[in-house]
């Protein structure tokens, strides 16, 4: 388990990958109610700027959150997100991973602190899909 004190400024963490599937996009559309044609209509998307359907931005962020959760952090709560930008389309079949850098650490109280991670979402070709700052409330190790 990685606690607040275990994070070092400038430290870099790379997650495992996860492939975005058509089922992910359809399920996310159903769950979120976002049936925008860019994500769900093959013929409409063919004529659009990407030439095919792409994943919802919030789907990409949700999968990214799941990948981050596999890193064994002692997360107390999601604290916020800043400067979100979707700089490239995430396509069906893309395998995304995160490159995270510890950008800031702030004590919150005696039990936790806020860690800000600069996150870059990349696909299997190392193309950037999204960038943002994720703020997490992380538990302190009481054993120290």
JSON list of C-alpha atoms in Angstrom, two decimals:
[
{"chain": "A", "resi": 1, "resn": "UNK", "atom": "CA", "xyz": [0.00, 0.00, 0.00]},
{"chain": "A", "resi": 2, "resn": "UNK", "atom": "CA", "xyz": [1.33, 3.43, -0.95]},
{"chain": "A", "resi": 3, "resn": "UNK", "atom": "CA", "xyz": [0.68, 6.10, 1.65]},
{"chain": "A", "resi": 4, "resn": "UNK", "atom": "CA", "xyz": [0.96, 9.89, 1.45]},
{"chain": "A", "resi": 5, "resn": "UNK", "atom": "CA", "xyz": [4.54, 9.90, 2.75]},
{"chain": "A", "resi": 6, "resn": "UNK", "atom": "CA", "xyz": [5.59, 7.34, 0.11]},
{"chain": "A", "resi": 7, "resn": "UNK", "atom": "CA", "xyz": [4.99, 9.76, -2.77]},
{"chain": "A", "resi": 8, "resn": "UNK", "atom": "CA", "xyz": [8.04, 11.78, -3.85]},
{"chain": "A", "resi": 9, "resn": "UNK", "atom": "CA", "xyz": [7.89, 15.03, -5.83]},
{"chain": "A", "resi": 10, "resn": "UNK", "atom": "CA", "xyz": [8.65, 14.39, -9.49]},
{"chain": "A", "resi": 11, "resn": "UNK", "atom": "CA", "xyz": [8.22, 10.63, -9.11]},
{"chain": "A", "resi": 12, "resn": "UNK", "atom": "CA", "xyz": [6.84, 8.94, -12.23]},
{"chain": "A", "resi": 13, "resn": "UNK", "atom": "CA", "xyz": [4.44, 6.00, -12.26]},
{"chain": "A", "resi": 14, "resn": "UNK", "atom": "CA", "xyz": [3.28, 4.09, -15.36]},
{"chain": "A", "resi": 15, "resn": "UNK", "atom": "CA", "xyz": [0.17, 1.92, -15.13]},
{"chain": "A", "resi": 16, "resn": "UNK", "atom": "CA", "xyz": [-0.77, -1.25, -16.90]},
{"chain": "A", "resi": 17, "resn": "UNK", "atom": "CA", "xyz": [-2.91, -0.91, -20.02]},
{"chain": "A", "resi": 18, "resn": "UNK", "atom": "CA", "xyz": [-6.56, -1.61, -20.81]},
{"chain": "A", "resi": 19, "resn": "UNK", "atom": "CA", "xyz": [-8.16, -1.98, -24.22]},
{"chain": "A", "resi": 20, "resn": "UNK", "atom": "CA", "xyz": [-11.25, 0.10, -25.02]},
{"chain": "A", "resi": 21, "resn": "UNK", "atom": "CA", "xyz": [-13.95, -2.08, -26.60]},
{"chain": "A", "resi": 22, "resn": "UNK", "atom": "CA", "xyz": [-17.18, -1.45, -28.45]},
{"chain": "A", "resi": 23, "resn": "UNK", "atom": "CA", "xyz": [-18.97, -2.97, -25.45]},
{"chain": "A", "resi": 24, "resn": "UNK", "atom": "CA", "xyz": [-17.36, -0.31, -23.23]},
{"chain": "A", "resi": 25, "resn": "UNK", "atom": "CA", "xyz": [-18.73, 2.47, -25.44]},
{"chain": "A", "resi": 26, "resn": "UNK", "atom": "CA", "xyz": [-22.24, 1.02, -25.70]},
{"chain": "A", "resi": 27, "resn": "UNK", "atom": "CA", "xyz": [-22.38, 0.27, -21.96]},
{"chain": "A", "resi": 28, "resn": "UNK", "atom": "CA", "xyz": [-21.13, 3.75, -21.09]},
{"chain": "A", "resi": 29, "resn": "UNK", "atom": "CA", "xyz": [-23.71, 5.33, -23.39]},
{"chain": "A", "resi": 30, "resn": "UNK", "atom": "CA", "xyz": [-26.47, 3.33, -21.69]},
{"chain": "A", "resi": 31, "resn": "UNK", "atom": "CA", "xyz": [-25.21, 4.06, -18.20]},
{"chain": "A", "resi": 32, "resn": "UNK", "atom": "CA", "xyz": [-24.57, 7.77, -18.72]},
{"chain": "A", "resi": 33, "resn": "UNK", "atom": "CA", "xyz": [-27.40, 8.52, -21.13]},
{"chain": "A", "resi": 34, "resn": "UNK", "atom": "CA", "xyz": [-24.88, 10.06, -23.55]},
{"chain": "A", "resi": 35, "resn": "UNK", "atom": "CA", "xyz": [-25.96, 8.63, -26.89]},
{"chain": "A", "resi": 36, "resn": "UNK", "atom": "CA", "xyz": [-24.19, 11.26, -28.99]},
{"chain": "A", "resi": 37, "resn": "UNK", "atom": "CA", "xyz": [-23.89, 9.95, -32.53]},
{"chain": "A", "resi": 38, "resn": "UNK", "atom": "CA", "xyz": [-20.11, 10.43, -32.58]},
{"chain": "A", "resi": 39, "resn": "UNK", "atom": "CA", "xyz": [-19.95, 7.49, -30.16]},
{"chain": "A", "resi": 40, "resn": "UNK", "atom": "CA", "xyz": [-22.90, 5.35, -31.23]},
{"chain": "A", "resi": 41, "resn": "UNK", "atom": "CA", "xyz": [-23.74, 5.86, -34.92]},
{"chain": "A", "resi": 42, "resn": "UNK", "atom": "CA", "xyz": [-21.29, 4.25, -37.36]},
{"chain": "A", "resi": 43, "resn": "UNK", "atom": "CA", "xyz": [-22.57, 6.10, -40.43]},
{"chain": "A", "resi": 44, "resn": "UNK", "atom": "CA", "xyz": [-22.62, 9.50, -38.71]},
{"chain": "A", "resi": 45, "resn": "UNK", "atom": "CA", "xyz": [-19.13, 8.97, -37.27]},
{"chain": "A", "resi": 46, "resn": "UNK", "atom": "CA", "xyz": [-17.69, 7.94, -40.66]},
{"chain": "A", "resi": 47, "resn": "UNK", "atom": "CA", "xyz": [-18.49, 11.44, -41.94]},
{"chain": "A", "resi": 48, "resn": "UNK", "atom": "CA", "xyz": [-17.07, 13.14, -38.86]},
{"chain": "A", "resi": 49, "resn": "UNK", "atom": "CA", "xyz": [-13.59, 14.43, -38.08]},
{"chain": "A", "resi": 50, "resn": "UNK", "atom": "CA", "xyz": [-12.28, 11.04, -36.88]},
{"chain": "A", "resi": 51, "resn": "UNK", "atom": "CA", "xyz": [-13.77, 8.82, -39.59]},
{"chain": "A", "resi": 52, "resn": "UNK", "atom": "CA", "xyz": [-15.13, 6.35, -37.05]},
{"chain": "A", "resi": 53, "resn": "UNK", "atom": "CA", "xyz": [-16.76, 6.14, -33.64]},
{"chain": "A", "resi": 54, "resn": "UNK", "atom": "CA", "xyz": [-14.64, 7.21, -30.69]},
{"chain": "A", "resi": 55, "resn": "UNK", "atom": "CA", "xyz": [-14.89, 6.71, -26.94]},
{"chain": "A", "resi": 56, "resn": "UNK", "atom": "CA", "xyz": [-16.61, 9.27, -24.73]},
{"chain": "A", "resi": 57, "resn": "UNK", "atom": "CA", "xyz": [-14.16, 11.55, -22.94]},
{"chain": "A", "resi": 58, "resn": "UNK", "atom": "CA", "xyz": [-15.72, 10.65, -19.61]},
{"chain": "A", "resi": 59, "resn": "UNK", "atom": "CA", "xyz": [-15.36, 6.94, -20.45]},
{"chain": "A", "resi": 60, "resn": "UNK", "atom": "CA", "xyz": [-11.63, 7.51, -20.95]},
{"chain": "A", "resi": 61, "resn": "UNK", "atom": "CA", "xyz": [-11.44, 9.31, -17.58]},
{"chain": "A", "resi": 62, "resn": "UNK", "atom": "CA", "xyz": [-13.39, 6.50, -15.90]},
{"chain": "A", "resi": 63, "resn": "UNK", "atom": "CA", "xyz": [-11.10, 3.81, -17.30]},
{"chain": "A", "resi": 64, "resn": "UNK", "atom": "CA", "xyz": [-8.11, 5.94, -16.30]},
{"chain": "A", "resi": 65, "resn": "UNK", "atom": "CA", "xyz": [-9.47, 6.13, -12.75]},
{"chain": "A", "resi": 66, "resn": "UNK", "atom": "CA", "xyz": [-9.73, 2.35, -12.69]},
{"chain": "A", "resi": 67, "resn": "UNK", "atom": "CA", "xyz": [-6.16, 1.93, -13.94]},
{"chain": "A", "resi": 68, "resn": "UNK", "atom": "CA", "xyz": [-4.94, 4.32, -11.27]},
{"chain": "A", "resi": 69, "resn": "UNK", "atom": "CA", "xyz": [-6.80, 2.32, -8.64]},
{"chain": "A", "resi": 70, "resn": "UNK", "atom": "CA", "xyz": [-4.72, -0.74, -9.49]},
{"chain": "A", "resi": 71, "resn": "UNK", "atom": "CA", "xyz": [-1.56, 1.02, -8.30]},
{"chain": "A", "resi": 72, "resn": "UNK", "atom": "CA", "xyz": [-2.17, 0.23, -4.61]},
{"chain": "A", "resi": 73, "resn": "UNK", "atom": "CA", "xyz": [-2.57, 3.78, -3.33]},
{"chain": "A", "resi": 74, "resn": "UNK", "atom": "CA", "xyz": [-4.17, 4.34, 0.08]},
{"chain": "A", "resi": 75, "resn": "UNK", "atom": "CA", "xyz": [-6.87, 6.56, -1.45]},
{"chain": "A", "resi": 76, "resn": "UNK", "atom": "CA", "xyz": [-9.33, 8.05, 1.03]},
{"chain": "A", "resi": 77, "resn": "UNK", "atom": "CA", "xyz": [-11.27, 10.09, -1.54]},
{"chain": "A", "resi": 78, "resn": "UNK", "atom": "CA", "xyz": [-11.22, 11.68, -4.97]},
{"chain": "A", "resi": 79, "resn": "UNK", "atom": "CA", "xyz": [-10.38, 15.32, -4.23]},
{"chain": "A", "resi": 80, "resn": "UNK", "atom": "CA", "xyz": [-10.73, 16.94, -7.64]},
{"chain": "A", "resi": 81, "resn": "UNK", "atom": "CA", "xyz": [-9.51, 17.30, -11.19]},
{"chain": "A", "resi": 82, "resn": "UNK", "atom": "CA", "xyz": [-8.03, 20.31, -12.98]},
{"chain": "A", "resi": 83, "resn": "UNK", "atom": "CA", "xyz": [-7.12, 21.30, -16.53]},
{"chain": "A", "resi": 84, "resn": "UNK", "atom": "CA", "xyz": [-8.71, 18.34, -18.32]},
{"chain": "A", "resi": 85, "resn": "UNK", "atom": "CA", "xyz": [-7.98, 18.31, -22.05]},
{"chain": "A", "resi": 86, "resn": "UNK", "atom": "CA", "xyz": [-8.82, 15.63, -24.60]},
{"chain": "A", "resi": 87, "resn": "UNK", "atom": "CA", "xyz": [-6.04, 16.10, -27.12]},
{"chain": "A", "resi": 88, "resn": "UNK", "atom": "CA", "xyz": [-6.58, 13.01, -29.26]},
{"chain": "A", "resi": 89, "resn": "UNK", "atom": "CA", "xyz": [-9.42, 10.60, -29.99]},
{"chain": "A", "resi": 90, "resn": "UNK", "atom": "CA", "xyz": [-9.59, 7.26, -28.20]},
{"chain": "A", "resi": 91, "resn": "UNK", "atom": "CA", "xyz": [-10.75, 4.65, -30.68]},
{"chain": "A", "resi": 92, "resn": "UNK", "atom": "CA", "xyz": [-12.30, 1.21, -30.31]},
{"chain": "A", "resi": 93, "resn": "UNK", "atom": "CA", "xyz": [-9.34, -1.15, -29.93]},
{"chain": "A", "resi": 94, "resn": "UNK", "atom": "CA", "xyz": [-6.98, 1.41, -28.40]},
{"chain": "A", "resi": 95, "resn": "UNK", "atom": "CA", "xyz": [-5.11, 0.16, -25.35]},
{"chain": "A", "resi": 96, "resn": "UNK", "atom": "CA", "xyz": [-4.64, 3.05, -22.96]},
{"chain": "A", "resi": 97, "resn": "UNK", "atom": "CA", "xyz": [-2.30, 3.47, -20.03]},
{"chain": "A", "resi": 98, "resn": "UNK", "atom": "CA", "xyz": [-1.39, 6.34, -17.73]},
{"chain": "A", "resi": 99, "resn": "UNK", "atom": "CA", "xyz": [1.88, 8.10, -17.16]},
{"chain": "A", "resi": 100, "resn": "UNK", "atom": "CA", "xyz": [1.62, 9.90, -13.83]},
{"chain": "A", "resi": 101, "resn": "UNK", "atom": "CA", "xyz": [3.97, 12.37, -12.21]},
{"chain": "A", "resi": 102, "resn": "UNK", "atom": "CA", "xyz": [3.73, 13.59, -8.61]},
{"chain": "A", "resi": 103, "resn": "UNK", "atom": "CA", "xyz": [3.28, 17.34, -9.10]},
{"chain": "A", "resi": 104, "resn": "UNK", "atom": "CA", "xyz": [2.34, 18.49, -5.60]},
{"chain": "A", "resi": 105, "resn": "UNK", "atom": "CA", "xyz": [1.83, 17.23, -2.05]},
{"chain": "A", "resi": 106, "resn": "UNK", "atom": "CA", "xyz": [-0.03, 19.08, 0.69]},
{"chain": "A", "resi": 107, "resn": "UNK", "atom": "CA", "xyz": [-0.76, 18.03, 4.24]},
{"chain": "A", "resi": 108, "resn": "UNK", "atom": "CA", "xyz": [-4.51, 18.02, 4.92]},
{"chain": "A", "resi": 109, "resn": "UNK", "atom": "CA", "xyz": [-4.58, 16.89, 8.54]},
{"chain": "A", "resi": 110, "resn": "UNK", "atom": "CA", "xyz": [-2.85, 14.36, 10.80]},
{"chain": "A", "resi": 111, "resn": "UNK", "atom": "CA", "xyz": [-4.43, 11.41, 8.95]},
{"chain": "A", "resi": 112, "resn": "UNK", "atom": "CA", "xyz": [-4.20, 12.39, 5.29]},
{"chain": "A", "resi": 113, "resn": "UNK", "atom": "CA", "xyz": [-2.74, 14.63, 2.61]},
{"chain": "A", "resi": 114, "resn": "UNK", "atom": "CA", "xyz": [-3.57, 15.69, -0.93]},
{"chain": "A", "resi": 115, "resn": "UNK", "atom": "CA", "xyz": [-1.39, 14.34, -3.74]},
{"chain": "A", "resi": 116, "resn": "UNK", "atom": "CA", "xyz": [-1.67, 16.03, -7.14]},
{"chain": "A", "resi": 117, "resn": "UNK", "atom": "CA", "xyz": [-0.74, 13.81, -10.06]},
{"chain": "A", "resi": 118, "resn": "UNK", "atom": "CA", "xyz": [-0.07, 15.16, -13.54]},
{"chain": "A", "resi": 119, "resn": "UNK", "atom": "CA", "xyz": [-1.65, 12.48, -15.71]},
{"chain": "A", "resi": 120, "resn": "UNK", "atom": "CA", "xyz": [-1.08, 11.76, -19.37]},
{"chain": "A", "resi": 121, "resn": "UNK", "atom": "CA", "xyz": [-3.32, 9.13, -20.99]},
{"chain": "A", "resi": 122, "resn": "UNK", "atom": "CA", "xyz": [-1.57, 7.44, -23.92]},
{"chain": "A", "resi": 123, "resn": "UNK", "atom": "CA", "xyz": [-2.50, 4.69, -26.34]},
{"chain": "A", "resi": 124, "resn": "UNK", "atom": "CA", "xyz": [-0.46, 1.71, -27.53]},
{"chain": "A", "resi": 125, "resn": "UNK", "atom": "CA", "xyz": [1.36, 3.94, -30.03]},
{"chain": "A", "resi": 126, "resn": "UNK", "atom": "CA", "xyz": [2.29, 6.42, -27.27]},
{"chain": "A", "resi": 127, "resn": "UNK", "atom": "CA", "xyz": [-0.10, 9.00, -28.74]},
{"chain": "A", "resi": 128, "resn": "UNK", "atom": "CA", "xyz": [-1.53, 11.35, -26.11]},
{"chain": "A", "resi": 129, "resn": "UNK", "atom": "CA", "xyz": [-5.29, 10.98, -25.63]},
{"chain": "A", "resi": 130, "resn": "UNK", "atom": "CA", "xyz": [-5.85, 13.19, -22.57]},
{"chain": "A", "resi": 131, "resn": "UNK", "atom": "CA", "xyz": [-3.99, 15.23, -19.97]},
{"chain": "A", "resi": 132, "resn": "UNK", "atom": "CA", "xyz": [-5.13, 16.48, -16.57]},
{"chain": "A", "resi": 133, "resn": "UNK", "atom": "CA", "xyz": [-4.25, 16.97, -12.92]},
{"chain": "A", "resi": 134, "resn": "UNK", "atom": "CA", "xyz": [-5.85, 14.47, -10.53]},
{"chain": "A", "resi": 135, "resn": "UNK", "atom": "CA", "xyz": [-6.03, 15.38, -6.86]},
{"chain": "A", "resi": 136, "resn": "UNK", "atom": "CA", "xyz": [-6.37, 12.52, -4.39]},
{"chain": "A", "resi": 137, "resn": "UNK", "atom": "CA", "xyz": [-6.79, 12.51, -0.64]},
{"chain": "A", "resi": 138, "resn": "UNK", "atom": "CA", "xyz": [-4.27, 9.88, 0.47]},
{"chain": "A", "resi": 139, "resn": "UNK", "atom": "CA", "xyz": [-4.05, 8.25, 3.88]},
{"chain": "A", "resi": 140, "resn": "UNK", "atom": "CA", "xyz": [-0.90, 8.75, 5.96]},
{"chain": "A", "resi": 141, "resn": "UNK", "atom": "CA", "xyz": [0.82, 5.69, 7.37]},
{"chain": "A", "resi": 142, "resn": "UNK", "atom": "CA", "xyz": [0.16, 5.75, 11.11]},
{"chain": "A", "resi": 143, "resn": "UNK", "atom": "CA", "xyz": [3.05, 3.33, 11.67]},
{"chain": "A", "resi": 144, "resn": "UNK", "atom": "CA", "xyz": [5.59, 6.06, 10.84]}
]
